[in-house]
Amino acid sequence: MKKGMIVDDALVMRMRLKEILSTRYNIVAEAENGAQAVTNYKKFQPDFVTMDITMAEMNGMEALENLLNEFPDAKIIMVSAVGQKQQVFEALSKGAKDFIVKPFEPDRVLLAVGRLFE
Amino acid sequence: MRAEHANPFITAAVSTFAKELNINLKRDELKVKESPVPTKSVSIIIGVTGHVKGQVVYSMDENVAYAVTKAMLPGKLPAELKKLMSSAVSELANIITGQASIILAGEKYKIDITPPAVFIGAELSIDFLSIQTICLTFLSEIGAFEVNVALTEE
């Protein structure tokens, strides 16, 4: 079973994503900011990451860059409410595999993660 | 403060309540104030920077915040819901602001929002911006919801 990490500053959103993703994947780590995400990625080596953007300490866009600098094969999907055209473009051009705008349907999340391993 | 900066928050609040909570939110009043000081006991403050900047302050009574949490996390026990209330209302505010920012930014601009700051029950000793504010109030089956939009264009 593929291993996942959920990064979001809101506990309710981490709970919801975990509930959706646990049906098919092993969620091995969570993080509530970008800095914690980088630390936990190194520790747990997940196969994929869902990454919020608006977070204190280190935001999701910075964490995306940091992780991809060190782990170019990291599979990171952005999950954010701030899905402006420019942000989506920026995230995808930095190497994010997909961009899910909140609020989302559970199927949209499962579809995006499923595509990573096709 | 221009009315067109407030309109996206109406669209975003109504659609977020419908999609996230399955609750029908109805427009009530629109008032103009001198600052975004909230009027209810649970408040969530989000800063906005970029093409438009300022503050958006969401406000609701505690029983409404509890009902929002319950709608967001069906099946959880009351004690757990109380612990999760702050996280649930901050995420609701984050999603509404994010959705409104998509409309405000359009094709050309970028708008950043800060992580939400939540205040429950306490007296607010915060310096709110002195910006003309549009206060939008909404009604729903779980109670009233207020959005104070204090934004100026760069």
CSV table of C-alpha atoms in Angstrom, one decimal:
chain,number,residue,atom,x,y,z
A,1,MET,CA,0.0,0.0,0.0
A,2,LYS,CA,1.4,3.4,-1.0
A,3,LYS,CA,2.3,5.8,1.9
A,4,GLY,CA,0.9,9.3,2.1
A,5,MET,CA,1.5,12.5,4.2
A,6,ILE,CA,-1.1,15.2,4.7
A,7,VAL,CA,0.0,18.8,5.2
A,8,ASP,CA,-2.6,21.3,6.4
A,9,ASP,CA,-2.7,23.8,9.3
A,10,ALA,CA,-6.4,23.0,10.0
A,11,LEU,CA,-6.8,19.8,12.0
A,12,VAL,CA,-10.4,19.3,10.6
A,13,MET,CA,-9.0,19.3,7.1
A,14,ARG,CA,-6.3,16.8,8.0
A,15,MET,CA,-8.9,14.6,9.6
A,16,ARG,CA,-11.1,14.8,6.5
A,17,LEU,CA,-8.3,14.1,4.0
A,18,LYS,CA,-7.1,11.2,6.2
A,19,GLU,CA,-10.7,9.7,6.2
A,20,ILE,CA,-10.9,9.9,2.4
A,21,LEU,CA,-7.3,8.7,1.7
A,22,SER,CA,-7.2,5.9,4.3
A,23,THR,CA,-9.6,3.9,2.3
A,24,ARG,CA,-6.8,3.2,-0.3
A,25,TYR,CA,-3.5,4.5,1.2
A,26,ASN,CA,-1.5,4.3,4.3
A,27,ILE,CA,-1.3,7.7,5.8
A,28,VAL,CA,2.1,7.6,7.7
A,29,ALA,CA,2.5,11.3,8.6
A,30,GLU,CA,0.8,14.6,9.0
A,31,ALA,CA,2.2,18.1,9.3
A,32,GLU,CA,0.6,21.5,10.2
A,33,ASN,CA,3.1,23.7,8.4
A,34,GLY,CA,5.7,23.6,5.7
A,35,ALA,CA,8.7,23.3,8.0
A,36,GLN,CA,7.1,20.3,9.7
A,37,ALA,CA,6.3,18.8,6.3
A,38,VAL,CA,10.0,18.9,5.3
A,39,THR,CA,11.1,17.3,8.5
A,40,ASN,CA,8.4,14.6,8.3
A,41,TYR,CA,9.1,13.9,4.7
A,42,LYS,CA,12.7,13.0,5.5
A,43,LYS,CA,11.6,10.9,8.4
A,44,PHE,CA,8.7,9.0,6.8
A,45,GLN,CA,9.6,9.0,3.1
A,46,PRO,CA,6.0,9.0,1.9
A,47,ASP,CA,5.1,8.1,-1.7
A,48,PHE,CA,2.9,11.2,-2.0
A,49,VAL,CA,2.0,14.4,-0.2
A,50,THR,CA,-1.1,16.6,-0.1
A,51,MET,CA,0.0,20.2,0.6
A,52,ASP,CA,-2.0,23.2,1.8
A,53,ILE,CA,-0.6,26.6,0.8
A,54,THR,CA,-1.7,29.1,3.5
A,55,MET,CA,0.2,28.1,6.6
A,56,ALA,CA,2.3,29.8,9.2
A,57,GLU,CA,6.1,29.2,9.6
A,58,MET,CA,6.7,27.9,6.1
A,59,ASN,CA,3.9,28.1,3.5
A,60,GLY,CA,3.0,25.3,1.1
A,61,MET,CA,4.6,26.9,-1.9
A,62,GLU,CA,8.0,27.2,-0.1
A,63,ALA,CA,7.7,23.7,1.3
A,64,LEU,CA,7.0,22.5,-2.3
A,65,GLU,CA,10.2,24.1,-3.5
A,66,ASN,CA,12.3,22.9,-0.6
A,67,LEU,CA,11.1,19.3,-1.0
A,68,LEU,CA,11.6,19.2,-4.7
A,69,ASN,CA,15.1,20.7,-4.4
A,70,GLU,CA,16.1,17.8,-2.2
A,71,PHE,CA,13.8,15.1,-3.5
A,72,PRO,CA,13.1,15.8,-7.2
A,73,ASP,CA,10.9,12.7,-7.5
A,74,ALA,CA,8.6,13.8,-4.7
A,75,LYS,CA,4.9,13.5,-5.7
A,76,ILE,CA,3.2,16.6,-4.3
A,77,ILE,CA,-0.5,17.6,-4.8
A,78,MET,CA,-1.5,21.1,-3.7
A,79,VAL,CA,-4.9,21.2,-1.8
A,80,SER,CA,-5.7,24.8,-1.2
A,81,ALA,CA,-8.6,27.3,-1.0
A,82,VAL,CA,-6.5,29.9,-2.7
A,83,GLY,CA,-6.8,28.5,-6.2
A,84,GLN,CA,-6.2,31.7,-8.2
A,85,LYS,CA,-5.0,31.2,-11.8
A,86,GLN,CA,-1.5,32.6,-10.9
A,87,GLN,CA,-1.1,30.3,-7.8
A,88,VAL,CA,-2.2,27.2,-9.8
A,89,PHE,CA,0.3,28.1,-12.5
A,90,GLU,CA,3.1,28.8,-10.0
A,91,ALA,CA,2.6,25.5,-8.2
A,92,LEU,CA,2.4,23.4,-11.3
A,93,SER,CA,5.4,25.1,-12.9
A,94,LYS,CA,7.4,24.5,-9.6
A,95,GLY,CA,6.7,20.8,-10.0
A,96,ALA,CA,3.4,20.1,-8.1
A,97,LYS,CA,1.6,17.2,-9.8
A,98,ASP,CA,-1.9,18.6,-9.4
A,99,PHE,CA,-3.9,21.4,-7.7
A,100,ILE,CA,-7.1,20.7,-5.9
A,101,VAL,CA,-9.2,23.7,-4.9
A,102,LYS,CA,-11.1,23.6,-1.6
A,103,PRO,CA,-14.0,22.8,-1.1
A,104,PHE,CA,-13.5,19.5,-2.9
A,105,GLU,CA,-15.3,16.2,-3.5
A,106,PRO,CA,-13.7,13.1,-2.0
A,107,ASP,CA,-13.5,11.5,-5.5
A,108,ARG,CA,-11.5,14.5,-6.8
A,109,VAL,CA,-8.8,13.7,-4.2
A,110,LEU,CA,-8.8,10.0,-4.8
A,111,LEU,CA,-8.6,10.6,-8.6
A,112,ALA,CA,-5.6,13.0,-8.2
A,113,VAL,CA,-3.6,10.6,-6.0
A,114,GLY,CA,-4.5,7.6,-8.1
A,115,ARG,CA,-3.1,9.2,-11.2
A,116,LEU,CA,0.3,9.6,-9.5
A,117,PHE,CA,0.8,5.9,-9.6
A,118,GLU,CA,-0.7,5.0,-13.0
B,1,MET,CA,-13.9,50.1,0.0
B,2,ARG,CA,-15.8,49.3,-3.1
B,3,ALA,CA,-19.0,47.2,-3.3
B,4,GLU,CA,-17.5,45.0,-5.9
B,5,HIS,CA,-14.9,43.9,-3.4
B,6,ALA,CA,-17.7,42.6,-1.1
B,7,ASN,CA,-19.7,40.8,-3.7
B,8,PRO,CA,-17.3,37.9,-4.1
B,9,PHE,CA,-17.7,37.2,-0.4
B,10,ILE,CA,-21.4,36.8,-0.8
B,11,THR,CA,-21.0,34.3,-3.6
B,12,ALA,CA,-18.2,32.5,-1.7
B,13,ALA,CA,-20.0,32.3,1.6
B,14,VAL,CA,-23.2,31.0,0.1
B,15,SER,CA,-21.4,28.3,-2.0
B,16,THR,CA,-19.0,27.3,0.8
B,17,PHE,CA,-21.9,26.8,3.3
B,18,ALA,CA,-23.8,24.7,0.7
B,19,LYS,CA,-20.8,22.6,-0.4
B,20,GLU,CA,-19.0,22.1,2.9
B,21,LEU,CA,-21.9,22.2,5.4
B,22,ASN,CA,-25.0,21.4,3.3
B,23,ILE,CA,-26.6,24.5,4.8
B,24,ASN,CA,-28.5,27.1,2.9
B,25,LEU,CA,-27.2,30.6,3.7
B,26,LYS,CA,-29.5,33.6,3.0
B,27,ARG,CA,-28.5,37.2,2.6
B,28,ASP,CA,-29.8,39.5,5.3
B,29,GLU,CA,-28.4,43.0,5.6
B,30,LEU,CA,-25.5,45.0,4.2
B,31,LYS,CA,-24.2,47.8,6.4
B,32,VAL,CA,-21.3,50.2,6.0
B,33,LYS,CA,-19.0,50.6,9.1
B,34,GLU,CA,-15.8,52.5,9.9
B,35,SER,CA,-13.8,49.3,10.7
B,36,PRO,CA,-14.2,45.5,10.6
B,37,VAL,CA,-14.9,45.1,14.4
B,38,PRO,CA,-17.0,41.9,14.8
B,39,THR,CA,-20.2,41.8,16.8
B,40,LYS,CA,-20.5,38.2,17.9
B,41,SER,CA,-18.5,36.0,20.3
B,42,VAL,CA,-16.6,33.9,17.8
B,43,SER,CA,-14.4,35.8,15.4
B,44,ILE,CA,-11.9,34.8,12.7
B,45,ILE,CA,-9.6,37.3,11.3
B,46,ILE,CA,-7.8,36.9,7.9
B,47,GLY,CA,-5.4,39.4,6.4
B,48,VAL,CA,-5.3,40.0,2.7
B,49,THR,CA,-2.4,41.3,0.7
B,50,GLY,CA,-1.7,41.8,-3.0
B,51,HIS,CA,-4.0,43.4,-5.6
B,52,VAL,CA,-6.4,44.2,-2.9
B,53,LYS,CA,-5.4,44.4,0.8
B,54,GLY,CA,-6.9,44.7,4.2
B,55,GLN,CA,-8.8,42.4,6.6
B,56,VAL,CA,-11.8,40.1,6.5
B,57,VAL,CA,-13.4,39.4,9.8
B,58,TYR,CA,-15.9,36.6,10.2
B,59,SER,CA,-18.2,36.5,13.2
B,60,MET,CA,-20.8,34.2,14.7
B,61,ASP,CA,-22.3,33.1,18.0
B,62,GLU,CA,-20.7,30.1,19.8
B,63,ASN,CA,-23.8,27.9,19.2
B,64,VAL,CA,-23.4,28.7,15.4
B,65,ALA,CA,-19.7,27.8,15.6
B,66,TYR,CA,-20.6,24.5,17.2
B,67,ALA,CA,-23.3,23.8,14.6
B,68,VAL,CA,-20.7,24.6,11.8
B,69,THR,CA,-18.3,22.1,13.4
B,70,LYS,CA,-21.0,19.4,13.7
B,71,ALA,CA,-22.0,19.9,10.0
B,72,MET,CA,-18.4,19.7,8.9
B,73,LEU,CA,-17.6,16.6,11.0
B,74,PRO,CA,-20.8,14.5,11.2
B,75,GLY,CA,-20.6,11.6,13.5
B,76,LYS,CA,-18.2,13.1,16.1
B,77,LEU,CA,-19.2,13.2,19.8
B,78,PRO,CA,-20.1,16.6,21.4
B,79,ALA,CA,-16.9,16.7,23.6
B,80,GLU,CA,-14.7,16.2,20.5
B,81,LEU,CA,-16.7,18.8,18.5
B,82,LYS,CA,-16.0,21.4,21.1
B,83,LYS,CA,-12.3,20.8,20.9
B,84,LEU,CA,-12.4,21.0,17.1
B,85,MET,CA,-14.5,24.2,16.9
B,86,SER,CA,-11.6,26.6,16.5
B,87,SER,CA,-10.1,24.5,13.7
B,88,ALA,CA,-13.5,24.1,11.9
B,89,VAL,CA,-14.5,27.8,11.9
B,90,SER,CA,-11.0,28.8,10.8
B,91,GLU,CA,-11.1,26.4,7.9
B,92,LEU,CA,-14.5,27.7,6.9
B,93,ALA,CA,-13.2,31.3,6.9
B,94,ASN,CA,-10.1,30.2,5.0
B,95,ILE,CA,-12.2,28.5,2.3
B,96,ILE,CA,-14.6,31.5,1.9
B,97,THR,CA,-11.7,33.9,1.7
B,98,GLY,CA,-9.8,31.7,-0.7
B,99,GLN,CA,-12.9,31.3,-3.0
B,100,ALA,CA,-13.5,35.1,-2.9
B,101,SER,CA,-9.8,35.7,-3.7
B,102,ILE,CA,-10.2,33.6,-6.8
B,103,ILE,CA,-12.9,36.0,-8.1
B,104,LEU,CA,-11.1,39.1,-6.9
B,105,ALA,CA,-7.8,38.1,-8.5
B,106,GLY,CA,-9.3,37.2,-11.9
B,107,GLU,CA,-6.9,36.4,-14.6
B,108,LYS,CA,-4.2,39.0,-14.0
B,109,TYR,CA,-3.7,39.5,-10.3
B,110,LYS,CA,-2.4,37.6,-7.3
B,111,ILE,CA,-3.9,37.9,-3.8
B,112,ASP,CA,-2.3,36.3,-0.7
B,113,ILE,CA,-4.2,35.6,2.5
B,114,THR,CA,-2.8,35.0,6.0
B,115,PRO,CA,-3.6,31.9,8.1
B,116,PRO,CA,-6.8,32.6,10.1
B,117,ALA,CA,-6.6,33.9,13.7
B,118,VAL,CA,-9.6,32.6,15.8
B,119,PHE,CA,-11.0,34.3,18.9
B,120,ILE,CA,-13.6,32.6,21.0
B,121,GLY,CA,-15.5,34.2,23.9
B,122,ALA,CA,-12.9,36.7,25.0
B,123,GLU,CA,-12.9,40.5,24.7
B,124,LEU,CA,-11.0,41.4,21.5
B,125,SER,CA,-8.1,43.6,22.3
B,126,ILE,CA,-6.9,43.9,18.7
B,127,ASP,CA,-6.3,46.9,16.6
B,128,PHE,CA,-8.6,46.6,13.6
B,129,LEU,CA,-7.8,48.5,10.5
B,130,SER,CA,-9.6,51.9,10.2
B,131,ILE,CA,-10.9,51.1,6.7
B,132,GLN,CA,-14.4,51.6,5.6
B,133,THR,CA,-16.0,48.2,5.9
B,134,ILE,CA,-18.9,46.5,4.3
B,135,CYS,CA,-20.6,44.3,6.9
B,136,LEU,CA,-22.6,41.5,5.3
B,137,THR,CA,-25.0,39.5,7.4
B,138,PHE,CA,-26.5,36.1,6.5
B,139,LEU,CA,-29.2,34.0,8.1
B,140,SER,CA,-29.4,30.2,8.1
B,141,GLU,CA,-31.1,27.3,9.9
B,142,ILE,CA,-28.2,27.2,12.4
B,143,GLY,CA,-28.2,31.0,13.1
B,144,ALA,CA,-26.6,34.2,11.9
B,145,PHE,CA,-23.2,34.6,10.2
B,146,GLU,CA,-21.4,37.9,9.7
B,147,VAL,CA,-18.7,38.9,7.2
B,148,ASN,CA,-16.8,42.2,7.6
B,149,VAL,CA,-15.0,43.0,4.4
B,150,ALA,CA,-12.4,45.8,4.8
B,151,LEU,CA,-10.4,45.9,1.6
B,152,THR,CA,-8.8,48.6,-0.5
B,153,GLU,CA,-7.3,48.3,-4.0
B,154,GLU,CA,-3.6,48.8,-4.4
